[in-house]
GROMACS .gro file of C-alpha atoms in nm:
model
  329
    1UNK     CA    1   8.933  24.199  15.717
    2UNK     CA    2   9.089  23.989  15.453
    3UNK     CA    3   8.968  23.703  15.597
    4UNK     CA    4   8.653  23.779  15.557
    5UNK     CA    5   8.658  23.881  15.229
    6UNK     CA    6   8.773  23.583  15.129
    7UNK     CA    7   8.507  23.382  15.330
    8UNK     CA    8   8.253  23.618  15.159
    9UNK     CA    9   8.445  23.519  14.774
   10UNK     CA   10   8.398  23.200  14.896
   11UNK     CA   11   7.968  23.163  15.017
   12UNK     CA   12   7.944  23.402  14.684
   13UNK     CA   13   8.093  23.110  14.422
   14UNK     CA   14   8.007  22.839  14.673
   15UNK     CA   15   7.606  22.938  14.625
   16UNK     CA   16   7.695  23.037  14.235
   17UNK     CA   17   7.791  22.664  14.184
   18UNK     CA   18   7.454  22.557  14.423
   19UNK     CA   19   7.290  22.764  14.202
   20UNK     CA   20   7.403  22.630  13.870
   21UNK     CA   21   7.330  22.254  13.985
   22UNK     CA   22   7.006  22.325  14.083
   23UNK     CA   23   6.902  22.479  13.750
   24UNK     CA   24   7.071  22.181  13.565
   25UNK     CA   25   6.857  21.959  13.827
   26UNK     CA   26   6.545  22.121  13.695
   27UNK     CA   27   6.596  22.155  13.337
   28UNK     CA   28   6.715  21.783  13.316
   29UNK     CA   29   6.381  21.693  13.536
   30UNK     CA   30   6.206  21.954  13.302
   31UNK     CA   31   6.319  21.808  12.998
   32UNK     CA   32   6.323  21.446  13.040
   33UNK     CA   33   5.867  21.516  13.099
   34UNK     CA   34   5.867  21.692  12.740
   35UNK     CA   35   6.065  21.477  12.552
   36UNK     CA   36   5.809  21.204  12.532
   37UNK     CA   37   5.512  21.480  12.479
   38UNK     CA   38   5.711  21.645  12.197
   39UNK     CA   39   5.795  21.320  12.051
   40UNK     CA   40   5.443  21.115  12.062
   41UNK     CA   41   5.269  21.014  11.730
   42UNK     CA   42   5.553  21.171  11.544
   43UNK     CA   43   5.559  21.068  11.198
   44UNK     CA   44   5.944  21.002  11.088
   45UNK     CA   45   6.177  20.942  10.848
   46UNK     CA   46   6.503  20.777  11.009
   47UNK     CA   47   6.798  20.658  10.788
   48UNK     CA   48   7.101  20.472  10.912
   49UNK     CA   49   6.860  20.273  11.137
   50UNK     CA   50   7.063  19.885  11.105
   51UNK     CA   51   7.308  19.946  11.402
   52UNK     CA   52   7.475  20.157  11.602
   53UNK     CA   53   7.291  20.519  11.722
   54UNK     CA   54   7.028  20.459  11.440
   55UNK     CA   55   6.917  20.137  11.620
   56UNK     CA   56   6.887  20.303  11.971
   57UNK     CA   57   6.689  20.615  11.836
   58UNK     CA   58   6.471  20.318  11.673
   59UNK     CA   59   6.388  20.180  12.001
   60UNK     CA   60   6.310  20.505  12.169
   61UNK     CA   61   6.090  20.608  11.903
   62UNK     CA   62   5.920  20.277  12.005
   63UNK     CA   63   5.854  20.422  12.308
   64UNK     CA   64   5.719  20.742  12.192
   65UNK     CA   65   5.471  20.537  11.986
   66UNK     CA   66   5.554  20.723  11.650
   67UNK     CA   67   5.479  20.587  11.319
   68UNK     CA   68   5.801  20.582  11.141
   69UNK     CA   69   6.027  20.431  10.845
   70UNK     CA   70   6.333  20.313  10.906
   71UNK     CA   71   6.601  20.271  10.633
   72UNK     CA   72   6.964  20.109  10.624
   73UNK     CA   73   7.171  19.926  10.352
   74UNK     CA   74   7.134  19.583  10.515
   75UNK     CA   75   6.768  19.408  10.514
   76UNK     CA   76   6.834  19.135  10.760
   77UNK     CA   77   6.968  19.364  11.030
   78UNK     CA   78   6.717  19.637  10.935
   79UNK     CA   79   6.417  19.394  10.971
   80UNK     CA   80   6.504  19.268  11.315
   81UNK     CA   81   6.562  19.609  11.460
   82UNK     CA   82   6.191  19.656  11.305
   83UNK     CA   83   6.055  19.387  11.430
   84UNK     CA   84   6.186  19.442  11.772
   85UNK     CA   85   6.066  19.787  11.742
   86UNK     CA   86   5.736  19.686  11.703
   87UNK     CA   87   5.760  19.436  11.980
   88UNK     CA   88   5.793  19.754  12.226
   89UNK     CA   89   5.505  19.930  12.060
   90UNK     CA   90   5.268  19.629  12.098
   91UNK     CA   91   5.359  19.555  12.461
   92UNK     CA   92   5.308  19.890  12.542
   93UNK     CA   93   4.955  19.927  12.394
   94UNK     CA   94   5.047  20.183  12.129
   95UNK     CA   95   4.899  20.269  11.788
   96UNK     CA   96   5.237  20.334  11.627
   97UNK     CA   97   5.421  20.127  11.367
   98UNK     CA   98   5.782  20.053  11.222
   99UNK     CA   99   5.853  20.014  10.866
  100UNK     CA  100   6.157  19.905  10.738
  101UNK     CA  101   6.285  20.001  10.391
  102UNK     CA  102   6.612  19.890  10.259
  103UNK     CA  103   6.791  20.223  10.086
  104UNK     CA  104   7.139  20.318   9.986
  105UNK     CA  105   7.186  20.746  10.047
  106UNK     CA  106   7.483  20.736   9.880
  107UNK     CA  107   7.214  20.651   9.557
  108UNK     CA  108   6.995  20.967   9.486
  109UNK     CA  109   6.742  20.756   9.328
  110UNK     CA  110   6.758  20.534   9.681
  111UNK     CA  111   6.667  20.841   9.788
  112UNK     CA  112   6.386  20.982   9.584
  113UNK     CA  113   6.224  20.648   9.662
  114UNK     CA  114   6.254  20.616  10.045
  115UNK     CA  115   6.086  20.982  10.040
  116UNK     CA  116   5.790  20.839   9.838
  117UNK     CA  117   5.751  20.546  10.016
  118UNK     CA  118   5.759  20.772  10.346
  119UNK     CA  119   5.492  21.016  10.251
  120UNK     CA  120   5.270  20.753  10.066
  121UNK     CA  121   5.310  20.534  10.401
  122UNK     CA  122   5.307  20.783  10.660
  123UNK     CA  123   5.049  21.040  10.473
  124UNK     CA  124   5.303  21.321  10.568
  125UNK     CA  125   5.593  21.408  10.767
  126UNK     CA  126   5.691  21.550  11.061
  127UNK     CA  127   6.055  21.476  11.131
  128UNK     CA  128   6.326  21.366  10.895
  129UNK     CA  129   6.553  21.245  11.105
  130UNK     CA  130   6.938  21.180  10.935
  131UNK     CA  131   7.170  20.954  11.049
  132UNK     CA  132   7.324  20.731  10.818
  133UNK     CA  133   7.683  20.801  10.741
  134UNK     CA  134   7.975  20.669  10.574
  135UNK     CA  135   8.293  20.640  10.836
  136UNK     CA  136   8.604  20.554  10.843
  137UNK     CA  137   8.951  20.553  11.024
  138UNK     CA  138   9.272  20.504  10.860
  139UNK     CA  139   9.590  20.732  10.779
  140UNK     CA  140   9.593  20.912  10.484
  141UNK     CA  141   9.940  20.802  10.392
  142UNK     CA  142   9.780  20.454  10.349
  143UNK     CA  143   9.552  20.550  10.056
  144UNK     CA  144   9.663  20.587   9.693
  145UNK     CA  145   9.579  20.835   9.502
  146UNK     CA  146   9.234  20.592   9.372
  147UNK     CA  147   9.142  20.555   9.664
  148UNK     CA  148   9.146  20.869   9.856
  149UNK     CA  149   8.932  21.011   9.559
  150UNK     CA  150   8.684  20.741   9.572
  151UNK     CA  151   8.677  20.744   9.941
  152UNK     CA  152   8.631  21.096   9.946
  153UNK     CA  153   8.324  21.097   9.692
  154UNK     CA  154   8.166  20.828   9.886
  155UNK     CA  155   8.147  20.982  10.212
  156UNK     CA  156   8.099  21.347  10.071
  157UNK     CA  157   7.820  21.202   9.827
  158UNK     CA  158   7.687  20.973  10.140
  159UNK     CA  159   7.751  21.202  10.438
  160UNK     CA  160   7.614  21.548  10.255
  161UNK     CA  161   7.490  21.530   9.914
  162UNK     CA  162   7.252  21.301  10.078
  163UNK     CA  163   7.087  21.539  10.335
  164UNK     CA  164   7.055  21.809  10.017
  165UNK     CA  165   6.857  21.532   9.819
  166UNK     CA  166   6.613  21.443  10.140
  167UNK     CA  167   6.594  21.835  10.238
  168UNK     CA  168   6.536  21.924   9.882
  169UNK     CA  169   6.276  21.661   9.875
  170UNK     CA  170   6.126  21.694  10.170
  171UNK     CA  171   6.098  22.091  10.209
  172UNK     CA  172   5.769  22.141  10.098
  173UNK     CA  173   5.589  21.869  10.341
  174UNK     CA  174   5.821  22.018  10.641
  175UNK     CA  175   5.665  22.384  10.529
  176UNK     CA  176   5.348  22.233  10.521
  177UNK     CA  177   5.326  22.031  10.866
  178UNK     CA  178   5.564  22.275  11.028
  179UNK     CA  179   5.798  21.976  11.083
  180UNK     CA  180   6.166  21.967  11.196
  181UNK     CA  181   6.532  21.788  11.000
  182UNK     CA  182   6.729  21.684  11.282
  183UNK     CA  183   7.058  21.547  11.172
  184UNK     CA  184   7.313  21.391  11.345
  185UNK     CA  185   7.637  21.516  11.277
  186UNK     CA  186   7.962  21.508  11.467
  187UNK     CA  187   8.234  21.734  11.647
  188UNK     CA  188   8.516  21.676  11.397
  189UNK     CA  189   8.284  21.835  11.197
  190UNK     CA  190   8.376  22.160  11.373
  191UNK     CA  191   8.794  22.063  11.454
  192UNK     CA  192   8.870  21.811  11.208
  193UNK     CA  193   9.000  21.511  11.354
  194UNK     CA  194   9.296  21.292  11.247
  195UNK     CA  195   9.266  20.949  11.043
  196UNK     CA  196   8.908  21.060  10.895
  197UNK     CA  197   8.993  21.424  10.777
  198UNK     CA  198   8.728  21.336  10.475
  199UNK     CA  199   8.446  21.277  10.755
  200UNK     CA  200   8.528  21.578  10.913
  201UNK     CA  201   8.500  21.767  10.582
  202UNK     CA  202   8.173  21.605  10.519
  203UNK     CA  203   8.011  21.711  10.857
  204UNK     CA  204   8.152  22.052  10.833
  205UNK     CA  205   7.979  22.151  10.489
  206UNK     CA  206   7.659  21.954  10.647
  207UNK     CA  207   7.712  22.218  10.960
  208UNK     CA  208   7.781  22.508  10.732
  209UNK     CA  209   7.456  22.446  10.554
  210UNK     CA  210   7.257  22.440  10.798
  211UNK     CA  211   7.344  22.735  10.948
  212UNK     CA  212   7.347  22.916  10.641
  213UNK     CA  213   7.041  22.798  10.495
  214UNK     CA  214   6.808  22.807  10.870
  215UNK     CA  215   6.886  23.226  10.814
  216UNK     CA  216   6.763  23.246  10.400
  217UNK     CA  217   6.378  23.268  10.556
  218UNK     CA  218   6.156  23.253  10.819
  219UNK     CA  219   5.906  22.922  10.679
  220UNK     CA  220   5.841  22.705  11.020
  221UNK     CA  221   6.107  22.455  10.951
  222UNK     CA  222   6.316  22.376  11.242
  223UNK     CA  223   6.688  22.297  11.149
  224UNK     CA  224   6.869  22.118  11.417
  225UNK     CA  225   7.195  21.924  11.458
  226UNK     CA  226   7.314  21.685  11.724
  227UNK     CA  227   7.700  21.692  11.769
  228UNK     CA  228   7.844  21.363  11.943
  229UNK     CA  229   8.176  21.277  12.031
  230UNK     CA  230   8.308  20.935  12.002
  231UNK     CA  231   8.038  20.699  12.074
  232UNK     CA  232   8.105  20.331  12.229
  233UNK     CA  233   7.941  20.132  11.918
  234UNK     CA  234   8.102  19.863  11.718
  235UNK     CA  235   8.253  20.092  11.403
  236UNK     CA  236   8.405  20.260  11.700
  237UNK     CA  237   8.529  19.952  11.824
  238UNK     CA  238   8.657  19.786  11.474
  239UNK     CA  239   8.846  20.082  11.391
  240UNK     CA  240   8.959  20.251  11.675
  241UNK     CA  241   9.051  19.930  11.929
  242UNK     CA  242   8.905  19.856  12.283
  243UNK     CA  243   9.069  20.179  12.450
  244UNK     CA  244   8.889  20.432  12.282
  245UNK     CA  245   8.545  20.272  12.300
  246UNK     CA  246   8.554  20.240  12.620
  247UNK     CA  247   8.599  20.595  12.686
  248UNK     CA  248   8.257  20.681  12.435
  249UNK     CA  249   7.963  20.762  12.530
  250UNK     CA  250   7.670  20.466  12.529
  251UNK     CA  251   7.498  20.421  12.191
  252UNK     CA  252   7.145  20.443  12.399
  253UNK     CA  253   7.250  20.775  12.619
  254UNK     CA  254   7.360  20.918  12.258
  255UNK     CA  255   7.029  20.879  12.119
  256UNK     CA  256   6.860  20.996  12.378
  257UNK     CA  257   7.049  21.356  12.376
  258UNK     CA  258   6.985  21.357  11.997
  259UNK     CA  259   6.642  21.323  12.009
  260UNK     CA  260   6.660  21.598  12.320
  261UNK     CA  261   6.835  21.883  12.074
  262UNK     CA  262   6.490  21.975  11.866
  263UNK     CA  263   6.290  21.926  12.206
  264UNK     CA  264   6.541  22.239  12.337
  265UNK     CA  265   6.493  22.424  12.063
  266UNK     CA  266   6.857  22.420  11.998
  267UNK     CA  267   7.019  22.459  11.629
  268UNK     CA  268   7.370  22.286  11.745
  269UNK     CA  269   7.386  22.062  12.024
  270UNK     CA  270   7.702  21.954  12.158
  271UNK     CA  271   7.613  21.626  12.354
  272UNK     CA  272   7.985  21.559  12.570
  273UNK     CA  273   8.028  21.837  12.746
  274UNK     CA  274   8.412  21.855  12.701
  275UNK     CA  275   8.269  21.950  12.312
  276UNK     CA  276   8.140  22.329  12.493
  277UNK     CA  277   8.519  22.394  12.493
  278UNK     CA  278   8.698  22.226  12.219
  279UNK     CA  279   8.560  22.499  11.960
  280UNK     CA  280   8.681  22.763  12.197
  281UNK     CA  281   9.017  22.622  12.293
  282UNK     CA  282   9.147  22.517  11.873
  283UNK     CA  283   9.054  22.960  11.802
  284UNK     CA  284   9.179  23.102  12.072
  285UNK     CA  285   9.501  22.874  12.188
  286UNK     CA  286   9.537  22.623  11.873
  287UNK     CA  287   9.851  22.495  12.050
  288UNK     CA  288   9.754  22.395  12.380
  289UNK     CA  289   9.415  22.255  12.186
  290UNK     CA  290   9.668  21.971  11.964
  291UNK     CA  291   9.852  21.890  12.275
  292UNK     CA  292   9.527  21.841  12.428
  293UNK     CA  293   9.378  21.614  12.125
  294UNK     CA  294   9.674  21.374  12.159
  295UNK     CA  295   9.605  21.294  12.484
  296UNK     CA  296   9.252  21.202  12.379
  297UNK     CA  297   9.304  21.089  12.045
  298UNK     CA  298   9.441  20.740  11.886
  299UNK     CA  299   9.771  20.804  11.796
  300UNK     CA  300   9.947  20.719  11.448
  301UNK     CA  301  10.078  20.436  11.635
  302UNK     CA  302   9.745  20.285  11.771
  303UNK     CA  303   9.604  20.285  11.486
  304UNK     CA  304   9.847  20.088  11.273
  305UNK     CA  305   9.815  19.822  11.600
  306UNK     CA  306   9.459  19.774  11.539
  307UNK     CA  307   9.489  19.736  11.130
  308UNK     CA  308   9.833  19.660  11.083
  309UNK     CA  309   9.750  19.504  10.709
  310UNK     CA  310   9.795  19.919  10.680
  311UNK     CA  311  10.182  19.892  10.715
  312UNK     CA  312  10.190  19.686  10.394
  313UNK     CA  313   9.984  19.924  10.238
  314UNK     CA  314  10.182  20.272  10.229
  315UNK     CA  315  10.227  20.414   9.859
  316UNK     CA  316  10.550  20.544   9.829
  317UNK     CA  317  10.470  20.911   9.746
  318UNK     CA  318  10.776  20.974   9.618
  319UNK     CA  319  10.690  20.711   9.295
  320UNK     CA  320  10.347  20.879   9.196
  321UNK     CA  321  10.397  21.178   8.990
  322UNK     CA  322  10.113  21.431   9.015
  323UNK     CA  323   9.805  21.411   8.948
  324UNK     CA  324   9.833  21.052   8.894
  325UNK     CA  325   9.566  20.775   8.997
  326UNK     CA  326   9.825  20.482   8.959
  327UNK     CA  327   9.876  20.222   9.185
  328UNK     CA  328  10.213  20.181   9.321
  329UNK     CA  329  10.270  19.821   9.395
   0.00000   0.00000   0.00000
């Protein structure tokens, strides 16, 4: 009798888990047929386009045949991902087009004039797609009082006063084309992470507004937000060491999921799928969640082995009085 209760446990989860593959199966097949239908002759804005995710989502695009701007801090790098990017579009017979426009978010008026080169451009809008960020890795302990401010304005002013200005901006062309912001943020913006606590700040007001704003009123907008992981790209590599990117996730499979999350009709997607629990796990059993995160994580350690210039660095707290911007020496 037991014995076949068990058995029976056993067909019952065995054809749960059957059952759970086979819808993943068909969404994936599902999804991967509307992705280029949703995105085809999209007009976009993309910022943060140089390198990294930016310049995968660039070549996809390519192959969605949108007509697009693309906008980074450095020209030369900027240019050829443009240039490639039209390469794609040419061979594959398509009438879209990348533009490349040199622009600096952390400037507002950088801002105010990639939006009217966009709109005079494009003749409208139909995603705004945010990328560009301001990163970093590196101990707190290391920065002096000067320089955790100004680091912390940068990547604040870069990071999420940015997205206000373009969303501000932008609003009324969204409303009128029915258009979507999709912004990539980032998981430490929902558990802050260690050795870029300011990043993590800056992603979690950018999540926070979203979320708030998306409920104020119903106006055709779609508000959605990509949340990677770490992501096997050469910041990644300069500031974390070898170990950690290898462990990422590829810069092109990255993109891909990010342009996937408005295409689901998603607000937050969470793109690793250890992300589904990490939220979860820091509420309900914060513990077993920081033992967890330094198993994962670079320690205190690693870090200083990848930069250790940072050793020679460390203010000694003890000889700034507070409130002081002072440089110890």
């Amino acid at each position: 009798m037991i014995k076949n209760r068990c058995l029976l446990v056993g067909v019952i989860c065995a054809s749960v888990v059957l059952l759970l593959i086979v819808k993943a199966i068909v969404k994936s097949f599902l999804l991967a047929r509307r992705l280029p239908k949703w995105w085809n002759r999209k007009r976009v804005l993309l910022t943060g386009a140089s390198t990294g995710i930016g310049e995968q989502i660039a070549y996809i695009l390519a192959k969605f045949d949108c007509d697009y701007i693309i906008t980074a801090r450095r020209k030369k790098e900027l240019d050829d991902v443009a240039r490639k990017c039209n390469e794609i579009i040419k061979a594959q017979g398509g009438q879209g087009r990348c533009i490349s426009l040199v622009a600096d978010q952390s400037k507002e008026e950088n801002i105010h004039r990639a939006v009217d080169f966009t709109l005079k451009e494009l003749g409208g809008l139909d995603v705004l797609l945010l990328n560009a960020a301001e990163t970093y890795f590196r101990p707190f302990d290391t920065l002096n009082s000067r320089e955790s401010l100004d680091l912390a304005h940068l990547i604040m002013n870069t990071n999420y006063f940015a997205m206000l200005t373009y969303y501000r901006d932008l609003l009324p062309e969204l409303r009128r084309t029915q258009g979507t912001m999709l912004i990539v943020s980032s998981l430490s913006g929902r558990s802050g992470s260690p050795f870029s606590p300011f990043y993590s700040a800056s992603k979690a007001a950018l999540n926070a507004f979203v979320e708030g704003v998306s409920q104020e009123r119903e106006d055709g907008v779609n508000l959605c937000v990509a949340l990677p992981g770490t992501v096997a790209t050469q910041i990644c590599l300069d500031n974390i060491g070898q170990k950690f990117y290898d462990s990422g996730m590829a810069a092109d499979l990255c993109a891909r999921k990010i342009l996937e999350t408005p295409v689901k009709r998603k607000q937050f997607s969470i793109l690793p799928i250890e992300g589904y629990v990490q939220q979860p796990l820091n509420m309900l059993a914060p513990k077993l969640y920081r033992l967890a995160s330094k198993m994962v994580l670079p320690s205190y350690d690693e870090i200083m082995q990848v930069h250790p210039q940072w050793s020679n660095q460390i203010p000694d707290l003890n000889a700034v009085s507070t409130g002081s911007n002072k440089k110890v020496e």
